[in-house]
Amino acid sequence: MSFAMDFVFPPAPPCSLAVVGHAQRFPVRRIYCVGRNYAEHAQEMGFSGREAPFFFLKPGDAALSAPVDAAVDMPYPSLTTDLHHEVELVVAIGQGGSHIAVTDALQHVWGYAVGLDMTRRDLQAELKKQGRPWCIAKGFEASAPIGALTPATQAGAVDSANITLQVNGQLRQSGNTRELIWKLAEIVSQLSHAWALQPGDLIMTGTPAGVGAVQRGDLLDAHISGLAPLRVRVV
Ligand code: MN
């Protein structure tokens, strides 16, 4: 490794994700998230489902990479007694860009994965009441467990894939990505008008209905048809 400049301490290595069928890993830059992108989930959160979706971020190092074949441990975070699961399709950007047209957007996608937008729901509810930012509710350490990435060429029809989450073998969330209010290409395009997308950016595309609390010891099984599953043990 040869940097042209010296640092006062060694920079942290990037967070990275496992890739199905590859020894190489995918380095993570930012994690963008879409709020309320399935109508039934918007309704369970008290909205009509007709509002335009919106964006928030998690830090890149909030990504908790799961191996291809095993569960990953997620520590139960501090400051909450109501940690919620939100199973989501994750889009991984391989080619950056600004002001990307909807028709070009999917050419910027490197691959797809199953992810969990873990949320301190009690803190989020309080922040919503006060009109304050959601960072502490959404952007804590290990708040984005993500399974192994599948390259886009091998991922199948991710725009019409079943998406489910089981907790301890019980079905909690079930939907299909065709129910997304904003489609994948529209999300990539819209984001690229607000931020310059870069290789390594991840987009969590929103969760179907059925969000709920988990406890220490719970085993979460997240599935999207055509993608590597994600298993998370809350510890
Ligand atoms: Mn979410």
Coordinates of C-alpha atoms and ligand atoms in Angstrom, one line a residue:
M1 CA 0.0 0.0 0.0
S2 CA 1.5 3.3 -1.0
F3 CA -0.3 6.5 -0.1
A4 CA 1.1 9.8 -1.4
M5 CA 0.5 11.3 2.0
D6 CA 1.2 10.3 5.6
F7 CA -1.5 10.2 8.3
V8 CA -1.2 10.9 12.0
F9 CA -2.5 7.4 12.6
P10 CA -3.4 4.6 10.1
P11 CA -6.8 5.1 8.4
A12 CA -9.3 2.5 9.3
P13 CA -9.8 -0.2 6.7
P14 CA -13.2 0.2 4.9
C15 CA -16.1 -1.9 6.0
S16 CA -16.8 -4.5 3.3
L17 CA -19.3 -7.1 2.3
A18 CA -18.8 -10.8 1.3
V19 CA -19.6 -11.5 -2.4
V20 CA -21.3 -14.8 -3.4
G21 CA -18.8 -16.9 -5.4
H22 CA -15.9 -14.5 -5.1
A23 CA -13.0 -14.3 -2.8
Q24 CA -12.8 -10.5 -3.2
R25 CA -15.0 -8.3 -1.0
F26 CA -17.1 -5.2 -1.8
P27 CA -15.8 -2.1 0.0
V28 CA -18.6 0.0 1.6
R29 CA -18.7 3.8 1.3
R30 CA -22.1 5.2 2.4
I31 CA -25.4 3.6 3.3
Y32 CA -28.4 5.5 2.0
C33 CA -31.8 4.4 3.2
V34 CA -35.3 5.0 1.8
G35 CA -38.2 5.6 4.2
R36 CA -41.7 4.3 3.8
N37 CA -41.3 2.7 0.4
Y38 CA -44.0 0.0 0.8
A39 CA -47.6 1.2 1.1
E40 CA -48.6 -1.2 3.9
H41 CA -45.5 -0.3 6.0
A42 CA -46.2 3.4 5.5
Q43 CA -49.7 2.7 6.8
E44 CA -48.5 0.8 9.9
M45 CA -46.3 3.8 10.7
G46 CA -49.4 6.1 10.5
F47 CA -49.1 7.5 7.0
S48 CA -51.3 7.0 3.9
G49 CA -48.8 5.4 1.7
R50 CA -49.1 8.1 -0.9
E51 CA -46.4 10.4 0.4
A52 CA -43.2 10.7 -1.6
P53 CA -40.5 8.5 -0.1
F54 CA -37.5 10.2 1.5
F55 CA -33.9 9.5 2.3
F56 CA -31.7 9.2 5.4
L57 CA -28.2 7.8 5.9
K58 CA -26.4 5.3 8.1
P59 CA -22.6 5.6 8.4
G60 CA -20.7 3.2 6.1
D61 CA -19.1 1.5 9.1
A62 CA -22.6 0.6 10.5
A63 CA -22.6 -2.2 7.9
L64 CA -22.4 -5.6 9.7
S65 CA -21.2 -8.1 7.0
A66 CA -22.6 -11.6 7.3
P67 CA -20.7 -14.5 5.8
V68 CA -22.2 -16.5 3.0
D69 CA -23.1 -19.6 5.0
A70 CA -23.4 -18.6 8.7
A71 CA -25.2 -16.2 11.0
V72 CA -23.5 -13.0 12.2
D73 CA -23.8 -11.7 15.7
M74 CA -25.3 -8.3 16.2
P75 CA -24.9 -6.8 19.7
Y76 CA -28.1 -5.4 21.1
P77 CA -27.5 -1.6 21.2
S78 CA -27.5 0.7 24.1
L79 CA -30.3 3.3 24.9
T80 CA -33.2 1.3 23.6
T81 CA -35.7 -1.3 24.8
D82 CA -37.5 -1.5 21.5
L83 CA -35.0 -2.6 18.8
H84 CA -37.0 -3.2 15.6
H85 CA -36.2 -5.3 12.4
E86 CA -36.8 -3.9 8.9
V87 CA -35.9 -6.4 6.2
E88 CA -34.9 -4.6 3.0
L89 CA -33.4 -5.2 -0.5
V90 CA -30.0 -3.6 -0.6
V91 CA -28.7 -2.1 -3.9
A92 CA -24.9 -1.9 -4.2
I93 CA -23.5 0.8 -6.5
G94 CA -20.5 -0.1 -8.7
Q95 CA -20.4 2.9 -11.0
G96 CA -20.8 6.4 -9.6
G97 CA -22.7 9.3 -11.1
S98 CA -24.8 12.4 -10.6
H99 CA -28.1 13.3 -12.2
I100 CA -28.5 9.7 -13.5
A101 CA -31.5 9.2 -15.8
V102 CA -34.0 6.5 -14.6
T103 CA -33.4 4.7 -17.9
D104 CA -29.6 4.4 -17.2
A105 CA -29.8 3.9 -13.4
L106 CA -29.6 0.1 -13.3
Q107 CA -26.3 0.2 -15.2
H108 CA -24.8 1.8 -12.1
V109 CA -25.7 -1.2 -9.9
W110 CA -23.0 -3.8 -9.1
G111 CA -25.2 -6.2 -7.1
Y112 CA -27.9 -6.9 -4.6
A113 CA -28.1 -8.2 -1.0
V114 CA -30.5 -8.8 1.8
G115 CA -30.2 -6.3 4.6
L116 CA -31.8 -5.3 7.9
D117 CA -32.4 -1.6 8.7
M118 CA -32.2 -2.1 12.5
T119 CA -34.0 0.7 14.4
R120 CA -34.2 2.0 17.9
R121 CA -37.9 2.5 17.5
D122 CA -38.5 4.1 20.9
L123 CA -35.9 6.8 20.2
Q124 CA -37.2 7.3 16.7
A125 CA -40.7 7.9 17.9
E126 CA -39.5 10.5 20.3
L127 CA -37.3 12.2 17.7
K128 CA -40.3 12.3 15.3
K129 CA -42.4 14.0 17.9
Q130 CA -39.7 16.6 18.5
G131 CA -39.0 17.0 14.7
R132 CA -35.3 16.1 15.3
P133 CA -33.0 14.0 13.1
W134 CA -33.1 10.3 13.2
C135 CA -29.3 9.6 13.4
I136 CA -29.3 8.0 16.9
A137 CA -32.3 5.9 16.0
K138 CA -31.0 4.6 12.7
G139 CA -27.2 5.1 12.5
F140 CA -25.7 3.2 15.5
E141 CA -23.0 0.6 15.3
A142 CA -23.9 -2.6 13.5
S143 CA -27.4 -1.1 12.6
A144 CA -27.1 -2.5 9.1
P145 CA -26.5 -6.3 9.0
I146 CA -26.1 -7.2 5.3
G147 CA -25.8 -10.6 3.7
A148 CA -23.4 -11.6 0.9
L149 CA -23.8 -9.6 -2.3
T150 CA -24.9 -11.2 -5.4
P151 CA -23.6 -9.6 -8.6
A152 CA -26.4 -8.1 -10.6
T153 CA -25.8 -10.4 -13.6
Q154 CA -26.6 -13.4 -11.3
A155 CA -29.4 -11.9 -9.2
G156 CA -32.4 -12.8 -11.2
A157 CA -35.6 -10.7 -11.1
V158 CA -34.9 -8.6 -8.0
D159 CA -37.8 -6.2 -9.0
S160 CA -40.4 -9.0 -8.4
A161 CA -38.8 -11.0 -5.6
N162 CA -40.4 -12.3 -2.5
I163 CA -38.9 -10.7 0.7
T164 CA -39.5 -12.3 4.1
L165 CA -38.2 -12.1 7.6
Q166 CA -38.5 -14.9 10.2
V167 CA -37.7 -14.5 13.9
N168 CA -37.0 -17.8 15.7
G169 CA -38.8 -19.5 12.8
Q170 CA -41.9 -17.4 12.9
L171 CA -42.8 -15.3 9.9
R172 CA -42.8 -11.6 10.8
Q173 CA -42.5 -9.7 7.5
S174 CA -43.6 -10.9 4.0
G175 CA -43.9 -8.9 0.8
N176 CA -42.7 -8.7 -2.8
T177 CA -40.3 -6.1 -4.2
R178 CA -42.9 -5.3 -7.0
E179 CA -44.8 -3.5 -4.2
L180 CA -42.1 -0.9 -3.9
I181 CA -43.7 2.6 -4.2
W182 CA -40.4 3.9 -5.8
K183 CA -38.8 1.4 -8.1
L184 CA -35.1 0.6 -7.9
A185 CA -34.1 2.7 -11.0
E186 CA -36.2 5.6 -9.7
I187 CA -34.4 5.4 -6.3
V188 CA -30.9 5.4 -7.8
S189 CA -31.9 8.3 -10.1
Q190 CA -33.5 10.4 -7.3
L191 CA -30.5 9.8 -4.9
S192 CA -28.1 10.8 -7.6
H193 CA -29.8 14.2 -7.9
A194 CA -29.1 14.8 -4.2
W195 CA -25.7 13.2 -3.8
A196 CA -22.9 12.2 -6.2
L197 CA -23.1 8.4 -6.0
Q198 CA -19.8 6.6 -5.8
P199 CA -18.7 3.0 -6.1
G200 CA -19.3 1.3 -2.8
D201 CA -22.5 3.1 -1.9
L202 CA -25.3 1.0 -0.6
I203 CA -29.0 1.8 -0.8
M204 CA -31.5 0.2 1.6
T205 CA -34.7 0.4 -0.4
G206 CA -37.4 0.2 2.3
T207 CA -39.2 -2.4 4.3
P208 CA -42.6 -4.2 3.9
A209 CA -45.1 -4.3 6.7
G210 CA -44.7 -6.3 9.8
V211 CA -41.8 -4.5 11.6
G212 CA -41.4 -5.5 15.2
A213 CA -39.2 -5.9 18.2
V214 CA -36.4 -8.4 18.7
Q215 CA -34.7 -9.5 21.9
R216 CA -31.2 -10.8 22.8
G217 CA -30.9 -14.4 21.7
D218 CA -33.3 -14.1 18.8
L219 CA -32.3 -15.6 15.4
L220 CA -33.4 -13.5 12.4
D221 CA -33.6 -15.2 9.0
A222 CA -34.0 -12.7 6.1
H223 CA -34.7 -13.9 2.6
I224 CA -35.1 -12.4 -0.8
S225 CA -35.6 -14.9 -3.6
G226 CA -32.6 -15.1 -5.9
L227 CA -30.2 -13.7 -3.2
A228 CA -28.0 -15.2 -0.5
P229 CA -30.0 -15.3 2.8
L230 CA -29.0 -13.2 5.8
R231 CA -29.0 -14.7 9.3
V232 CA -28.4 -12.6 12.4
R233 CA -28.2 -13.6 16.0
V234 CA -29.0 -10.7 18.4
V235 CA -26.5 -11.0 21.3
Ligands
MN1 MN -36.0 1.1 6.7

